Amino acid sequence: MSDLKIPNVRFAPSPTGQLHLGSARTALFNYLFAKHHNGKFYLRIEDTDKERSKQEHVEQICSSLEWLGLEWDGEPLFQSTRLEKYQSVVQTLLANNSAYRCFCSKIILEAARAGGSYQYPGTCRNLSEDDVQQHMNSGEGFVVRLHIPEGETAFDDLIYGPVQVNHEEIDDFIIARSDGHPTYNLTAVVDDHDMDITHVIRGEDHISNTPKQILIYNVLGYTLPRFAHLPMILGPDKKSLSKRHGASGVQQFKDDGYLPDALLNYLALLGWNSGSEQEIFILDEIIALFDMGQIHKKGAVYDEQKLSWISGQHMMRLGTAKILEGIHEIDESWGKGFEIHYLYAVLEQLKQRSKSLLDFIEQSAYYFNGPESYDEKSAHKNWKDESTNEFIIYYKNCLEAVEQWDAEEVEASLRKTAEENDISAGKLIHPTRLALSGFPSGPSLFAMMALLGKDVCIRRLNKALEIFPLK
Ligand code: GLU
Protein backbone atom coordinates (compact mmCIF):
# COMPACT_ATOMS: atom_id res chain seq x y z
CA MET A 1 0.00 0.00 0.00
CA SER A 2 2.78 2.36 -0.92
CA ASP A 3 0.51 4.83 -2.72
CA LEU A 4 -1.42 5.38 0.48
CA LYS A 5 -2.16 8.93 1.43
CA ILE A 6 -2.70 9.66 5.09
CA PRO A 7 -5.97 7.88 5.76
CA ASN A 8 -9.14 9.09 7.40
CA VAL A 9 -11.36 6.32 8.66
CA ARG A 10 -14.51 6.21 10.67
CA PHE A 11 -16.38 3.90 12.95
CA ALA A 12 -20.10 4.37 12.37
CA PRO A 13 -22.24 2.54 14.92
CA SER A 14 -26.02 2.74 15.05
CA PRO A 15 -26.93 3.41 18.68
CA THR A 16 -29.62 0.75 18.76
CA GLY A 17 -27.80 -1.39 21.29
CA GLN A 18 -24.61 -1.61 23.23
CA LEU A 19 -21.18 -2.05 21.67
CA HIS A 20 -20.90 -5.76 21.03
CA LEU A 21 -17.78 -7.70 20.17
CA GLY A 22 -18.24 -7.54 16.40
CA SER A 23 -18.56 -3.76 16.33
CA ALA A 24 -15.71 -3.38 18.79
CA ARG A 25 -13.53 -5.38 16.42
CA THR A 26 -14.60 -3.12 13.51
CA ALA A 27 -13.73 -0.06 15.60
CA LEU A 28 -10.39 -1.59 16.53
CA PHE A 29 -9.39 -2.43 12.95
CA ASN A 30 -10.28 1.10 11.83
CA TYR A 31 -8.26 2.48 14.70
CA LEU A 32 -5.28 0.23 13.99
CA PHE A 33 -5.28 1.13 10.33
CA ALA A 34 -5.50 4.85 11.05
CA LYS A 35 -2.84 4.84 13.75
CA HIS A 36 -0.46 2.65 11.78
CA HIS A 37 -0.53 5.21 8.99
CA ASN A 38 -0.71 8.30 11.24
CA GLY A 39 -4.21 8.93 10.02
CA LYS A 40 -7.42 9.97 11.73
CA PHE A 41 -10.03 7.80 13.35
CA TYR A 42 -13.45 9.44 13.48
CA LEU A 43 -16.64 8.45 15.20
CA ARG A 44 -20.00 8.83 13.50
CA ILE A 45 -23.21 8.02 15.30
CA GLU A 46 -25.77 6.75 12.80
CA ASP A 47 -28.85 7.80 14.69
CA THR A 48 -31.34 8.61 11.96
CA ASP A 49 -33.66 5.84 13.12
CA LYS A 50 -35.41 7.84 15.83
CA GLU A 51 -37.32 4.93 17.29
CA ARG A 52 -34.46 2.55 17.75
CA SER A 53 -31.67 5.01 18.53
CA LYS A 54 -31.23 5.72 22.22
CA GLN A 55 -29.06 8.19 24.06
CA GLU A 56 -28.13 5.53 26.60
CA HIS A 57 -26.69 3.41 23.78
CA VAL A 58 -24.69 6.37 22.48
CA GLU A 59 -23.26 6.81 25.96
CA GLN A 60 -22.51 3.16 26.37
CA ILE A 61 -20.84 2.86 22.97
CA CYS A 62 -18.67 5.89 23.74
CA SER A 63 -17.73 4.71 27.20
CA SER A 64 -16.89 1.23 25.91
CA LEU A 65 -14.65 2.72 23.23
CA GLU A 66 -12.98 4.91 25.82
CA TRP A 67 -12.49 1.98 28.15
CA LEU A 68 -10.84 0.05 25.32
CA GLY A 69 -8.61 3.05 24.69
CA LEU A 70 -9.91 3.56 21.15
CA GLU A 71 -10.10 7.30 21.30
CA TRP A 72 -11.55 9.03 18.30
CA ASP A 73 -10.32 12.24 16.75
CA GLY A 74 -12.42 15.37 17.00
CA GLU A 75 -16.07 15.40 17.98
CA PRO A 76 -18.41 12.57 17.04
CA LEU A 77 -20.65 13.35 14.11
CA PHE A 78 -24.35 12.72 14.74
CA GLN A 79 -26.32 11.96 11.62
CA SER A 80 -29.49 13.26 13.24
CA THR A 81 -28.05 16.77 12.98
CA ARG A 82 -27.61 16.52 9.22
CA LEU A 83 -31.08 15.77 7.91
CA GLU A 84 -31.22 18.98 5.90
CA LYS A 85 -27.99 18.15 4.17
CA TYR A 86 -29.23 14.68 3.19
CA GLN A 87 -32.51 16.13 1.98
CA SER A 88 -30.72 18.62 -0.20
CA VAL A 89 -28.68 15.80 -1.73
CA VAL A 90 -31.89 13.91 -2.44
CA GLN A 91 -33.20 17.03 -4.21
CA THR A 92 -30.02 17.19 -6.29
CA LEU A 93 -30.43 13.57 -7.31
CA LEU A 94 -34.07 14.15 -8.23
CA ALA A 95 -33.17 17.25 -10.20
CA ASN A 96 -30.57 15.49 -12.31
CA ASN A 97 -32.81 12.45 -12.82
CA SER A 98 -30.53 10.07 -10.97
CA ALA A 99 -33.42 9.44 -8.65
CA TYR A 100 -37.18 9.47 -8.94
CA ARG A 101 -40.28 9.62 -6.80
CA CYS A 102 -42.09 6.34 -6.42
CA PHE A 103 -45.76 6.44 -5.55
CA CYS A 104 -46.35 2.69 -5.50
CA SER A 105 -48.37 1.65 -2.53
CA LYS A 106 -47.40 -1.27 -0.33
CA ILE A 107 -50.21 -3.24 -1.94
CA ILE A 108 -48.73 -2.88 -5.41
CA LEU A 109 -45.29 -3.84 -4.16
CA GLU A 110 -46.59 -6.85 -2.31
CA ALA A 111 -48.46 -7.97 -5.40
CA ALA A 112 -45.23 -7.75 -7.41
CA ARG A 113 -43.48 -9.79 -4.75
CA ALA A 114 -46.21 -12.37 -4.74
CA GLY A 115 -45.52 -12.70 -8.46
CA GLY A 116 -42.07 -13.98 -7.51
CA SER A 117 -39.92 -10.90 -7.94
CA TYR A 118 -38.15 -9.42 -4.98
CA GLN A 119 -37.02 -6.47 -7.00
CA TYR A 120 -38.91 -3.29 -7.47
CA PRO A 121 -40.64 -3.67 -10.88
CA GLY A 122 -39.77 -0.12 -11.95
CA THR A 123 -43.37 1.08 -12.16
CA CYS A 124 -42.58 4.72 -11.39
CA ARG A 125 -39.15 4.83 -13.02
CA ASN A 126 -40.28 6.64 -16.11
CA LEU A 127 -43.24 8.70 -14.97
CA SER A 128 -43.58 11.93 -16.88
CA GLU A 129 -43.28 15.20 -15.03
CA ASP A 130 -47.03 15.65 -15.42
CA ASP A 131 -47.73 12.26 -13.91
CA VAL A 132 -45.50 13.06 -10.98
CA GLN A 133 -47.21 16.39 -10.51
CA GLN A 134 -50.60 14.79 -10.60
CA HIS A 135 -49.67 12.25 -7.91
CA MET A 136 -48.22 15.02 -5.80
CA ASN A 137 -51.25 17.24 -6.24
CA SER A 138 -53.52 14.50 -5.05
CA GLY A 139 -51.42 14.32 -1.90
CA GLU A 140 -50.04 10.82 -2.45
CA GLY A 141 -47.08 9.80 -0.37
CA PHE A 142 -43.88 8.76 -2.11
CA VAL A 143 -40.44 7.39 -1.52
CA VAL A 144 -37.38 8.37 -3.53
CA ARG A 145 -35.55 5.63 -5.40
CA LEU A 146 -32.19 5.69 -7.09
CA HIS A 147 -32.39 5.00 -10.79
CA ILE A 148 -30.02 2.10 -11.40
CA PRO A 149 -28.73 2.15 -14.97
CA GLU A 150 -27.86 -1.00 -16.87
CA GLY A 151 -24.34 -2.23 -16.49
CA GLU A 152 -22.20 -3.39 -13.64
CA THR A 153 -20.24 -2.03 -10.74
CA ALA A 154 -16.88 -3.32 -9.67
CA PHE A 155 -14.52 -2.49 -6.86
CA ASP A 156 -11.35 -3.86 -5.43
CA ASP A 157 -11.92 -4.75 -1.81
CA LEU A 158 -8.78 -4.48 0.29
CA ILE A 159 -9.58 -7.81 1.91
CA TYR A 160 -11.82 -9.69 -0.50
CA GLY A 161 -10.17 -8.56 -3.72
CA PRO A 162 -12.16 -7.77 -6.87
CA VAL A 163 -15.93 -7.71 -6.46
CA GLN A 164 -18.22 -7.28 -9.43
CA VAL A 165 -21.96 -6.92 -9.41
CA ASN A 166 -24.31 -6.83 -12.36
CA HIS A 167 -26.92 -4.10 -11.96
CA GLU A 168 -29.63 -6.63 -12.68
CA GLU A 169 -29.03 -7.75 -9.13
CA ILE A 170 -29.57 -4.29 -7.71
CA ASP A 171 -32.99 -2.91 -7.06
CA ASP A 172 -33.86 0.73 -7.65
CA PHE A 173 -33.39 1.05 -3.93
CA ILE A 174 -34.97 3.66 -1.68
CA ILE A 175 -32.81 6.62 -0.67
CA ALA A 176 -35.55 8.60 1.09
CA ARG A 177 -38.57 7.22 2.86
CA SER A 178 -42.09 8.56 2.65
CA ASP A 179 -41.52 10.66 5.77
CA GLY A 180 -38.59 12.30 4.02
CA HIS A 181 -36.00 10.46 6.10
CA PRO A 182 -32.95 9.39 4.15
CA THR A 183 -31.80 5.77 4.25
CA TYR A 184 -28.46 4.35 5.37
CA ASN A 185 -26.93 3.96 1.92
CA LEU A 186 -27.45 7.63 1.17
CA THR A 187 -26.39 9.03 4.52
CA ALA A 188 -23.29 6.86 4.66
CA VAL A 189 -22.11 8.15 1.27
CA VAL A 190 -22.86 11.79 1.99
CA ASP A 191 -21.07 11.64 5.32
CA ASP A 192 -18.12 9.60 4.13
CA HIS A 193 -17.66 12.21 1.42
CA ASP A 194 -18.09 15.21 3.72
CA MET A 195 -15.80 13.67 6.35
CA ASP A 196 -13.19 13.06 3.65
CA ILE A 197 -13.07 9.36 4.50
CA THR A 198 -10.41 7.61 2.46
CA HIS A 199 -11.03 4.04 3.65
CA VAL A 200 -14.34 2.51 4.59
CA ILE A 201 -13.61 -0.44 6.84
CA ARG A 202 -16.66 -2.32 8.08
CA GLY A 203 -18.19 -5.73 8.55
CA GLU A 204 -18.65 -8.11 5.68
CA ASP A 205 -22.40 -7.92 6.22
CA HIS A 206 -22.22 -4.57 4.41
CA ILE A 207 -20.50 -5.85 1.28
CA SER A 208 -23.78 -5.93 -0.66
CA ASN A 209 -24.34 -2.26 0.19
CA THR A 210 -21.05 -1.20 -1.31
CA PRO A 211 -22.02 -1.36 -5.01
CA LYS A 212 -25.16 0.62 -4.17
CA GLN A 213 -23.08 3.23 -2.39
CA ILE A 214 -20.61 3.37 -5.26
CA LEU A 215 -23.53 4.12 -7.59
CA ILE A 216 -24.44 7.06 -5.36
CA TYR A 217 -20.83 8.29 -5.25
CA ASN A 218 -20.76 8.19 -9.00
CA VAL A 219 -23.96 10.10 -9.62
CA LEU A 220 -22.88 12.74 -7.13
CA GLY A 221 -19.44 12.99 -8.69
CA TYR A 222 -17.74 12.19 -5.38
CA THR A 223 -14.29 10.59 -5.23
CA LEU A 224 -14.51 6.96 -4.16
CA PRO A 225 -12.84 5.79 -0.98
CA ARG A 226 -11.25 2.35 -0.75
CA PHE A 227 -13.38 -0.37 0.81
CA ALA A 228 -12.37 -3.13 3.17
CA HIS A 229 -14.87 -5.63 4.52
CA LEU A 230 -13.92 -7.52 7.62
CA PRO A 231 -14.75 -11.22 7.90
CA MET A 232 -17.64 -12.07 10.17
CA ILE A 233 -17.07 -13.28 13.68
CA LEU A 234 -18.62 -16.69 14.10
CA GLY A 235 -19.66 -18.69 17.12
CA PRO A 236 -18.10 -22.12 17.69
CA ASP A 237 -21.04 -23.56 15.70
CA LYS A 238 -19.88 -21.43 12.73
CA LYS A 239 -23.03 -19.33 12.85
CA SER A 240 -22.85 -15.57 13.18
CA LEU A 241 -21.75 -14.58 16.67
CA SER A 242 -24.66 -13.60 18.86
CA LYS A 243 -25.84 -13.52 22.45
CA ARG A 244 -26.65 -17.19 22.12
CA HIS A 245 -22.94 -17.86 22.21
CA GLY A 246 -22.60 -16.04 25.49
CA ALA A 247 -20.44 -13.39 23.86
CA SER A 248 -21.95 -10.27 25.24
CA GLY A 249 -21.23 -6.61 24.88
CA VAL A 250 -17.95 -4.95 25.76
CA GLN A 251 -19.60 -3.59 28.91
CA GLN A 252 -19.97 -7.10 30.27
CA PHE A 253 -16.27 -7.79 29.84
CA LYS A 254 -15.56 -4.54 31.64
CA ASP A 255 -17.95 -5.42 34.47
CA ASP A 256 -16.33 -8.84 34.78
CA GLY A 257 -12.99 -7.18 35.27
CA TYR A 258 -11.28 -8.13 32.03
CA LEU A 259 -8.39 -5.89 31.14
CA PRO A 260 -9.02 -3.70 28.11
CA ASP A 261 -5.60 -4.61 26.74
CA ALA A 262 -6.50 -8.27 26.88
CA LEU A 263 -9.80 -7.81 25.09
CA LEU A 264 -8.16 -5.65 22.42
CA ASN A 265 -5.45 -8.24 21.97
CA TYR A 266 -8.05 -10.95 21.54
CA LEU A 267 -10.19 -8.90 19.15
CA ALA A 268 -7.16 -8.09 17.01
CA LEU A 269 -6.55 -11.79 16.54
CA LEU A 270 -10.11 -12.29 15.29
CA GLY A 271 -9.24 -12.03 11.64
CA TRP A 272 -5.66 -10.79 11.79
CA ASN A 273 -2.30 -12.23 12.72
CA SER A 274 1.12 -10.71 12.88
CA GLY A 275 2.67 -13.36 10.68
CA SER A 276 4.75 -14.60 13.62
CA GLU A 277 4.10 -16.99 16.51
CA GLN A 278 3.59 -14.11 18.90
CA GLU A 279 0.07 -13.86 20.26
CA ILE A 280 0.34 -11.55 23.25
CA PHE A 281 0.50 -7.89 22.32
CA ILE A 282 -0.23 -4.54 23.78
CA LEU A 283 -2.05 -2.01 21.63
CA ASP A 284 1.04 -0.09 20.54
CA GLU A 285 2.67 -3.27 19.30
CA ILE A 286 -0.41 -4.17 17.28
CA ILE A 287 -0.52 -0.67 15.79
CA ALA A 288 3.09 -1.02 14.70
CA LEU A 289 2.53 -4.45 13.14
CA PHE A 290 -0.94 -3.97 11.71
CA ASP A 291 -1.25 -4.65 8.02
CA MET A 292 -4.56 -4.89 6.21
CA GLY A 293 -2.98 -7.42 3.87
CA GLN A 294 -2.80 -9.86 6.73
CA ILE A 295 -6.51 -9.96 7.43
CA HIS A 296 -8.01 -13.30 6.48
CA LYS A 297 -11.15 -13.58 4.41
CA LYS A 298 -12.46 -16.52 6.34
CA GLY A 299 -14.84 -15.91 9.22
CA ALA A 300 -13.05 -15.76 12.55
CA VAL A 301 -14.33 -18.08 15.25
CA TYR A 302 -14.92 -16.69 18.73
CA ASP A 303 -13.12 -18.88 21.21
CA GLU A 304 -13.79 -18.16 24.85
CA GLN A 305 -10.93 -20.32 26.05
CA LYS A 306 -8.47 -18.43 23.95
CA LEU A 307 -9.81 -15.16 25.32
CA SER A 308 -9.33 -16.52 28.85
CA TRP A 309 -5.79 -17.57 28.09
CA ILE A 310 -4.94 -14.18 26.59
CA SER A 311 -6.53 -12.44 29.56
CA GLY A 312 -4.52 -14.56 31.97
CA GLN A 313 -1.33 -13.65 30.11
CA HIS A 314 -2.12 -9.95 30.38
CA MET A 315 -3.02 -10.34 34.03
CA MET A 316 0.35 -11.92 34.72
CA ARG A 317 2.09 -9.02 33.08
CA LEU A 318 0.21 -6.46 35.04
CA GLY A 319 1.85 -5.16 38.19
CA THR A 320 0.21 -6.20 41.45
CA ALA A 321 -0.47 -2.60 42.41
CA LYS A 322 -2.45 -2.12 39.20
CA ILE A 323 -4.45 -5.28 39.81
CA LEU A 324 -5.30 -4.07 43.30
CA GLU A 325 -6.35 -0.71 41.90
CA GLY A 326 -8.62 -2.39 39.35
CA ILE A 327 -10.16 -4.67 41.96
CA HIS A 328 -10.90 -1.75 44.22
CA GLU A 329 -12.64 -0.01 41.35
CA ILE A 330 -15.00 -2.96 41.17
CA ASP A 331 -15.25 -3.65 44.90
CA GLU A 332 -13.99 -1.04 47.32
CA SER A 333 -14.28 -3.33 50.29
CA TRP A 334 -12.13 -6.12 48.89
CA GLY A 335 -9.57 -7.19 51.52
CA LYS A 336 -10.72 -4.55 53.97
CA GLY A 337 -9.02 -4.90 57.33
CA PHE A 338 -6.02 -6.77 55.92
CA GLU A 339 -2.60 -5.26 55.48
CA ILE A 340 -1.48 -4.21 52.06
CA HIS A 341 1.45 -6.65 51.92
CA TYR A 342 -0.99 -9.48 52.69
CA LEU A 343 -3.25 -8.33 49.82
CA TYR A 344 -0.29 -8.17 47.47
CA ALA A 345 0.71 -11.69 48.43
CA VAL A 346 -2.85 -12.95 47.83
CA LEU A 347 -2.86 -11.41 44.36
CA GLU A 348 0.56 -12.84 43.57
CA GLN A 349 -0.70 -16.31 44.43
CA LEU A 350 -3.81 -15.97 42.27
CA LYS A 351 -2.21 -14.26 39.29
CA GLN A 352 -1.57 -17.42 37.35
CA ARG A 353 -5.15 -18.54 37.72
CA SER A 354 -7.12 -15.36 37.11
CA LYS A 355 -8.30 -14.18 33.75
CA SER A 356 -10.22 -11.20 35.03
CA LEU A 357 -10.38 -8.94 38.05
CA LEU A 358 -13.65 -10.57 38.97
CA ASP A 359 -11.84 -13.89 39.04
CA PHE A 360 -9.47 -12.52 41.66
CA ILE A 361 -12.38 -11.37 43.75
CA GLU A 362 -14.24 -14.64 43.44
CA GLN A 363 -11.24 -16.84 44.07
CA SER A 364 -9.79 -14.94 46.96
CA ALA A 365 -12.60 -15.16 49.50
CA TYR A 366 -10.91 -17.89 51.57
CA TYR A 367 -7.85 -15.73 52.12
CA PHE A 368 -10.04 -13.52 54.25
CA ASN A 369 -12.65 -15.86 55.72
CA GLY A 370 -12.92 -19.58 56.28
CA PRO A 371 -14.99 -21.47 53.70
CA GLU A 372 -18.72 -21.37 54.22
CA SER A 373 -19.27 -24.32 51.99
CA TYR A 374 -17.13 -27.12 50.65
CA ASP A 375 -16.97 -28.69 47.23
CA GLU A 376 -19.07 -31.81 47.72
CA LYS A 377 -17.57 -33.81 44.92
CA SER A 378 -14.11 -33.32 46.32
CA ALA A 379 -15.36 -34.14 49.82
CA HIS A 380 -16.77 -37.49 48.68
CA LYS A 381 -13.68 -38.27 46.68
CA ASN A 382 -10.93 -37.06 48.97
CA TRP A 383 -12.36 -37.37 52.46
CA LYS A 384 -14.11 -40.70 52.17
CA ASP A 385 -13.92 -42.02 55.70
CA GLU A 386 -12.60 -41.66 59.22
CA SER A 387 -9.09 -42.71 58.20
CA THR A 388 -8.66 -39.29 56.62
CA ASN A 389 -9.52 -37.69 59.95
CA GLU A 390 -6.73 -39.69 61.59
CA PHE A 391 -4.18 -38.55 59.00
CA ILE A 392 -5.34 -34.95 59.17
CA ILE A 393 -5.08 -34.99 62.98
CA TYR A 394 -1.57 -36.36 62.63
CA TYR A 395 -0.68 -33.62 60.15
CA LYS A 396 -2.28 -30.99 62.35
CA ASN A 397 -0.18 -32.08 65.28
CA CYS A 398 2.97 -31.80 63.19
CA LEU A 399 1.88 -28.33 62.07
CA GLU A 400 1.29 -27.24 65.63
CA ALA A 401 4.90 -28.06 66.38
CA VAL A 402 6.20 -25.94 63.50
CA GLU A 403 8.09 -22.93 64.81
CA GLN A 404 9.19 -21.25 61.62
CA TRP A 405 5.87 -21.12 59.70
CA ASP A 406 6.65 -21.03 56.00
CA ALA A 407 5.91 -23.00 52.84
CA GLU A 408 8.93 -25.31 53.24
CA GLU A 409 8.04 -26.24 56.80
CA VAL A 410 4.36 -26.94 56.15
CA GLU A 411 5.37 -29.05 53.18
CA ALA A 412 8.00 -30.90 55.19
CA SER A 413 5.38 -31.67 57.84
CA LEU A 414 3.05 -33.02 55.23
CA ARG A 415 5.71 -35.24 53.67
CA LYS A 416 6.65 -36.49 57.12
CA THR A 417 3.02 -37.32 57.92
CA ALA A 418 2.67 -39.15 54.63
CA GLU A 419 5.82 -41.13 55.18
CA GLU A 420 5.13 -42.10 58.76
CA ASN A 421 1.60 -43.23 57.91
CA ASP A 422 2.70 -44.88 54.73
CA ILE A 423 0.26 -42.97 52.53
CA SER A 424 0.72 -40.84 49.42
CA ALA A 425 1.08 -37.08 49.81
CA GLY A 426 -2.10 -36.68 47.74
CA LYS A 427 -4.13 -38.33 50.54
CA LEU A 428 -3.27 -35.28 52.64
CA ILE A 429 -2.99 -32.52 50.07
CA HIS A 430 -6.55 -32.81 48.75
CA PRO A 431 -8.41 -32.94 52.06
CA THR A 432 -6.20 -30.18 53.46
CA ARG A 433 -6.98 -27.92 50.53
CA LEU A 434 -10.67 -28.68 50.87
CA ALA A 435 -10.56 -27.88 54.59
CA LEU A 436 -8.71 -24.61 54.09
CA SER A 437 -10.36 -23.24 50.97
CA GLY A 438 -13.47 -25.28 50.31
CA PHE A 439 -12.25 -25.79 46.73
CA PRO A 440 -10.83 -28.84 45.00
CA SER A 441 -8.06 -26.81 43.34
CA GLY A 442 -6.26 -23.52 43.65
CA PRO A 443 -2.81 -22.01 43.91
CA SER A 444 0.09 -23.87 45.52
CA LEU A 445 -1.23 -25.34 48.77
CA PHE A 446 1.92 -24.74 50.78
CA ALA A 447 2.30 -21.12 49.68
CA MET A 448 -1.33 -20.59 50.54
CA MET A 449 -0.90 -22.14 54.00
CA ALA A 450 2.19 -20.05 54.62
CA LEU A 451 0.20 -16.94 53.84
CA LEU A 452 -2.91 -17.91 55.82
CA GLY A 453 -0.80 -18.43 58.90
CA LYS A 454 -0.64 -21.15 61.50
CA ASP A 455 -3.66 -20.22 63.61
CA VAL A 456 -5.98 -19.92 60.67
CA CYS A 457 -4.86 -23.23 59.20
CA ILE A 458 -5.26 -25.10 62.47
CA ARG A 459 -8.65 -23.57 63.10
CA ARG A 460 -9.94 -24.50 59.65
CA LEU A 461 -8.57 -28.03 59.92
CA ASN A 462 -10.38 -28.42 63.25
CA LYS A 463 -13.62 -27.23 61.72
CA ALA A 464 -13.28 -29.64 58.80
CA LEU A 465 -12.57 -32.51 61.19
CA GLU A 466 -16.02 -31.89 62.68
CA ILE A 467 -17.74 -31.83 59.29
CA PHE A 468 -16.08 -34.64 57.36
CA PRO A 469 -16.53 -37.32 56.25
CA LEU A 470 -19.95 -36.32 54.92
CA LYS A 471 -22.63 -38.78 55.80
N1 GLU B 1 -24.36 1.96 11.07
C1 GLU B 1 -23.84 0.90 10.28
C2 GLU B 1 -23.66 -0.31 11.17
O1 GLU B 1 -23.61 -0.16 12.38
C3 GLU B 1 -22.53 1.34 9.69
C4 GLU B 1 -22.09 0.62 8.51
C5 GLU B 1 -20.92 1.33 7.86
O2 GLU B 1 -19.85 1.31 8.48
O3 GLU B 1 -21.08 1.87 6.79
O4 GLU B 1 -23.60 -1.41 10.71
PDB file of N, CA, C and O and ligand atoms in Angstrom, residues 10-14 26 44 46 184 188 192 200-203 205-206 213, ligand 1:
ATOM      1  N   ARG A  10     -13.461   5.915   9.687  1.00  0.00           N
ATOM      2  CA  ARG A  10     -14.511   6.209  10.667  1.00  0.00           C
ATOM      3  C   ARG A  10     -15.104   4.910  11.164  1.00  0.00           C
ATOM      4  O   ARG A  10     -15.127   3.885  10.479  1.00  0.00           O
ATOM      5  N   PHE A  11     -15.590   4.983  12.399  1.00  0.00           N
ATOM      6  CA  PHE A  11     -16.380   3.897  12.951  1.00  0.00           C
ATOM      7  C   PHE A  11     -17.786   4.473  13.063  1.00  0.00           C
ATOM      8  O   PHE A  11     -17.953   5.590  13.586  1.00  0.00           O
ATOM      9  N   ALA A  12     -18.773   3.755  12.527  1.00  0.00           N
ATOM     10  CA  ALA A  12     -20.102   4.367  12.371  1.00  0.00           C
ATOM     11  C   ALA A  12     -21.208   3.516  12.990  1.00  0.00           C
ATOM     12  O   ALA A  12     -22.062   2.976  12.289  1.00  0.00           O
ATOM     13  N   PRO A  13     -21.210   3.386  14.301  1.00  0.00           N
ATOM     14  CA  PRO A  13     -22.236   2.538  14.918  1.00  0.00           C
ATOM     15  C   PRO A  13     -23.632   3.157  14.895  1.00  0.00           C
ATOM     16  O   PRO A  13     -23.768   4.383  14.923  1.00  0.00           O
ATOM     17  N   SER A  14     -24.634   2.300  14.848  1.00  0.00           N
ATOM     18  CA  SER A  14     -26.018   2.743  15.045  1.00  0.00           C
ATOM     19  C   SER A  14     -26.306   2.538  16.524  1.00  0.00           C
ATOM     20  O   SER A  14     -26.136   1.432  17.025  1.00  0.00           O
ATOM     21  N   THR A  26     -14.622  -4.057  14.649  1.00  0.00           N
ATOM     22  CA  THR A  26     -14.604  -3.123  13.514  1.00  0.00           C
ATOM     23  C   THR A  26     -13.946  -1.805  13.926  1.00  0.00           C
ATOM     24  O   THR A  26     -13.110  -1.258  13.200  1.00  0.00           O
ATOM     25  N   ARG A  44     -18.731   8.292  14.044  1.00  0.00           N
ATOM     26  CA  ARG A  44     -19.995   8.827  13.504  1.00  0.00           C
ATOM     27  C   ARG A  44     -21.149   8.022  14.092  1.00  0.00           C
ATOM     28  O   ARG A  44     -21.152   6.792  14.001  1.00  0.00           O
ATOM     29  N   GLU A  46     -24.739   6.851  13.834  1.00  0.00           N
ATOM     30  CA  GLU A  46     -25.769   6.751  12.799  1.00  0.00           C
ATOM     31  C   GLU A  46     -27.137   6.623  13.479  1.00  0.00           C
ATOM     32  O   GLU A  46     -27.667   5.524  13.642  1.00  0.00           O
ATOM     33  N   TYR A 184     -29.876   4.571   5.041  1.00  0.00           N
ATOM     34  CA  TYR A 184     -28.462   4.352   5.371  1.00  0.00           C
ATOM     35  C   TYR A 184     -27.521   4.521   4.175  1.00  0.00           C
ATOM     36  O   TYR A 184     -26.493   5.203   4.281  1.00  0.00           O
ATOM     37  N   ALA A 188     -24.673   7.335   4.513  1.00  0.00           N
ATOM     38  CA  ALA A 188     -23.286   6.856   4.658  1.00  0.00           C
ATOM     39  C   ALA A 188     -22.404   7.512   3.598  1.00  0.00           C
ATOM     40  O   ALA A 188     -21.292   7.989   3.892  1.00  0.00           O
ATOM     41  N   ASP A 192     -19.492  10.040   4.421  1.00  0.00           N
ATOM     42  CA  ASP A 192     -18.125   9.600   4.133  1.00  0.00           C
ATOM     43  C   ASP A 192     -17.434  10.615   3.217  1.00  0.00           C
ATOM     44  O   ASP A 192     -16.242  10.887   3.362  1.00  0.00           O
ATOM     45  N   VAL A 200     -13.153   2.964   3.864  1.00  0.00           N
ATOM     46  CA  VAL A 200     -14.343   2.506   4.591  1.00  0.00           C
ATOM     47  C   VAL A 200     -14.079   1.065   5.018  1.00  0.00           C
ATOM     48  O   VAL A 200     -13.976   0.170   4.174  1.00  0.00           O
ATOM     49  N   ILE A 201     -13.924   0.891   6.319  1.00  0.00           N
ATOM     50  CA  ILE A 201     -13.610  -0.443   6.844  1.00  0.00           C
ATOM     51  C   ILE A 201     -14.781  -0.861   7.718  1.00  0.00           C
ATOM     52  O   ILE A 201     -15.089  -0.204   8.711  1.00  0.00           O
ATOM     53  N   ARG A 202     -15.464  -1.925   7.334  1.00  0.00           N
ATOM     54  CA  ARG A 202     -16.660  -2.324   8.079  1.00  0.00           C
ATOM     55  C   ARG A 202     -16.898  -3.821   7.888  1.00  0.00           C
ATOM     56  O   ARG A 202     -16.178  -4.489   7.145  1.00  0.00           O
ATOM     57  N   GLY A 203     -17.918  -4.298   8.580  1.00  0.00           N
ATOM     58  CA  GLY A 203     -18.193  -5.733   8.555  1.00  0.00           C
ATOM     59  C   GLY A 203     -18.613  -6.227   7.180  1.00  0.00           C
ATOM     60  O   GLY A 203     -19.174  -5.476   6.369  1.00  0.00           O
ATOM     61  N   ASP A 205     -20.961  -7.956   6.435  1.00  0.00           N
ATOM     62  CA  ASP A 205     -22.405  -7.916   6.220  1.00  0.00           C
ATOM     63  C   ASP A 205     -22.808  -6.701   5.392  1.00  0.00           C
ATOM     64  O   ASP A 205     -23.942  -6.622   4.921  1.00  0.00           O
ATOM     65  N   HIS A 206     -21.901  -5.756   5.203  1.00  0.00           N
ATOM     66  CA  HIS A 206     -22.223  -4.572   4.408  1.00  0.00           C
ATOM     67  C   HIS A 206     -21.720  -4.667   2.961  1.00  0.00           C
ATOM     68  O   HIS A 206     -21.886  -3.720   2.192  1.00  0.00           O
ATOM     69  N   GLN A 213     -23.679   1.955  -2.820  1.00  0.00           N
ATOM     70  CA  GLN A 213     -23.082   3.225  -2.393  1.00  0.00           C
ATOM     71  C   GLN A 213     -22.176   3.786  -3.488  1.00  0.00           C
ATOM     72  O   GLN A 213     -22.141   4.997  -3.711  1.00  0.00           O
TER      73      GLN A 213
HETATM   74  N1  GLU B   1     -24.361   1.963  11.075  1.00  0.00           N
HETATM   75  C1  GLU B   1     -23.837   0.903  10.277  1.00  0.00           C
HETATM   76  C2  GLU B   1     -23.660  -0.313  11.173  1.00  0.00           C
HETATM   77  O1  GLU B   1     -23.611  -0.159  12.376  1.00  0.00           O
HETATM   78  C3  GLU B   1     -22.528   1.337   9.688  1.00  0.00           C
HETATM   79  C4  GLU B   1     -22.085   0.618   8.508  1.00  0.00           C
HETATM   80  C5  GLU B   1     -20.918   1.330   7.858  1.00  0.00           C
HETATM   81  O2  GLU B   1     -19.848   1.305   8.485  1.00  0.00           O
HETATM   82  O3  GLU B   1     -21.083   1.873   6.787  1.00  0.00           O
HETATM   83  O4  GLU B   1     -23.598  -1.413  10.706  1.00  0.00           O
END
